[in-house]
Amino acid sequence: MSIVILNLPYPPTVNTYYRHTGGRTLLSRRGRAYREAVGGCVLLQAPRQRLNGDLSIMIRLQPPDRRRRDIDNTLKAVLDSLQHAGLYDDDSQIVALRVYRDPPVQCGAAQVILANYP
C-alpha cells in the first residue's frame, strides 16, 4: 500500500477557482496560482510519487480565520491540483473521501493523506 502525506496551502473556494468570460469557464488567476503552489509542494514533499488504482483521500482543512466556510467548496481546487501535479490520473480513482475542518491557523493550511484503497 502506498501512502502520500502532503502539507498544502489553504485552497481557494470553487467561487474564486474559476472565472467566466465570453460564455466559457476558465481557471482563474487565483486557481492557476494555487495549482502551481500544489505542484511545487508535490515536487518537494512527494517526488516521483504516482498512485494507481482506487484511492482513499483524507483532507484536513485549517482555514486562515474564523469566518464561516463551506468545506465542500474547497475540494475541487485540492483534487484537481493534485491530479494536475501527477499524483493520480483521474478523480474517478477516488472511492473514499473524508474532509475535516480543524481550528484556524495563520495563513491557513491543508493536510492531505492519499492512500491506495484496499
Coordinates of C-alpha atoms in Angstrom, one line a residue:
M1 CA 0.0 0.0 0.0
S2 CA 1.3 3.4 -1.0
I3 CA 0.7 6.4 1.3
V4 CA 1.5 10.1 0.5
I5 CA 1.2 12.8 3.1
L6 CA 1.2 16.4 1.9
N7 CA 1.1 19.8 3.6
L8 CA -0.5 22.3 1.2
P9 CA -1.7 25.9 1.3
Y10 CA -5.3 26.6 2.1
P11 CA -7.3 26.2 -1.2
P12 CA -9.4 28.8 -2.9
T13 CA -13.2 28.2 -3.0
V14 CA -14.8 27.0 -6.2
N15 CA -16.3 30.5 -6.4
T16 CA -12.8 32.0 -7.0
Y17 CA -11.1 29.0 -8.6
Y18 CA -12.8 29.6 -11.9
R19 CA -13.8 32.7 -13.9
H20 CA -16.5 33.0 -16.5
T21 CA -15.8 35.0 -19.6
G22 CA -17.5 35.1 -23.0
G23 CA -19.6 32.0 -22.2
R24 CA -16.5 30.0 -21.3
T25 CA -15.3 28.8 -17.9
L26 CA -11.6 29.1 -17.3
L27 CA -9.2 28.6 -14.4
S28 CA -8.8 31.9 -12.7
R29 CA -5.5 33.6 -11.9
R30 CA -6.0 32.5 -8.3
G31 CA -6.8 29.0 -9.4
R32 CA -3.6 28.8 -11.6
A33 CA -1.5 30.2 -8.7
Y34 CA -2.9 27.5 -6.3
R35 CA -2.4 24.7 -8.8
E36 CA 1.2 25.9 -9.3
A37 CA 1.8 26.0 -5.5
V38 CA 0.4 22.5 -5.1
G39 CA 2.7 21.3 -7.9
G40 CA 5.7 22.7 -6.0
C41 CA 4.6 21.1 -2.8
V42 CA 4.3 17.7 -4.5
L43 CA 7.7 18.1 -6.1
L44 CA 9.3 18.8 -2.7
Q45 CA 7.2 16.5 -0.4
A46 CA 6.5 13.5 -2.7
P47 CA 8.9 13.5 -5.7
R48 CA 8.2 10.8 -8.3
Q49 CA 5.1 9.5 -6.4
R50 CA 2.2 8.3 -8.6
L51 CA -0.7 6.4 -7.2
N52 CA -2.6 3.9 -9.3
G53 CA -5.9 2.1 -8.8
D54 CA -8.6 3.1 -6.3
L55 CA -7.7 5.8 -3.8
S56 CA -8.7 6.9 -0.4
I57 CA -8.1 10.6 0.4
M58 CA -8.4 12.4 3.7
I59 CA -8.2 16.2 3.8
R60 CA -7.8 18.3 7.0
L61 CA -8.5 22.0 6.3
Q62 CA -7.3 24.7 8.6
P63 CA -8.8 27.9 7.5
P64 CA -6.9 31.2 7.8
D65 CA -9.6 32.8 10.1
R66 CA -12.9 32.0 11.8
R67 CA -15.2 33.2 9.0
R68 CA -17.9 30.7 8.0
R69 CA -16.9 28.5 5.1
D70 CA -18.4 25.6 3.3
I71 CA -15.7 22.9 3.2
D72 CA -17.1 21.3 0.1
N73 CA -16.3 24.5 -1.9
T74 CA -12.6 23.8 -1.4
L75 CA -12.5 20.2 -2.7
K76 CA -12.4 21.0 -6.4
A77 CA -9.2 23.1 -6.1
V78 CA -7.4 20.5 -4.0
L79 CA -8.4 17.4 -6.0
D80 CA -7.8 19.0 -9.4
S81 CA -4.5 20.4 -8.4
L82 CA -3.3 17.0 -7.1
Q83 CA -4.3 15.4 -10.3
H84 CA -2.6 18.1 -12.4
A85 CA 0.6 17.6 -10.3
G86 CA 0.6 14.0 -11.4
L87 CA -0.2 12.2 -8.2
Y88 CA -3.0 10.2 -9.9
D89 CA -4.6 10.0 -13.3
D90 CA -8.2 10.9 -12.7
D91 CA -10.7 11.9 -10.0
S92 CA -12.6 8.7 -10.8
Q93 CA -9.9 6.8 -8.9
I94 CA -11.2 8.3 -5.6
V95 CA -13.5 5.9 -3.9
A96 CA -13.3 7.2 -0.4
L97 CA -13.0 10.9 0.6
R98 CA -13.0 12.3 4.1
V99 CA -12.8 16.1 4.8
Y100 CA -12.4 17.7 8.2
R101 CA -12.3 21.3 9.3
D102 CA -9.8 22.0 12.1
P103 CA -9.3 25.2 14.0
P104 CA -7.8 28.1 12.1
V105 CA -4.1 28.7 11.7
Q106 CA -2.3 31.8 10.4
C107 CA -2.5 31.9 6.5
G108 CA -4.5 28.6 6.5
A109 CA -3.3 25.2 5.5
A110 CA -4.5 21.8 4.2
Q111 CA -3.0 18.4 5.1
V112 CA -3.8 15.7 2.5
I113 CA -3.3 12.0 3.0
L114 CA -3.6 9.8 -0.1
A115 CA -3.5 6.0 0.0
N116 CA -4.4 3.1 -2.2
Y117 CA -7.8 1.8 -1.3
P118 CA -7.7 -1.8 -0.1

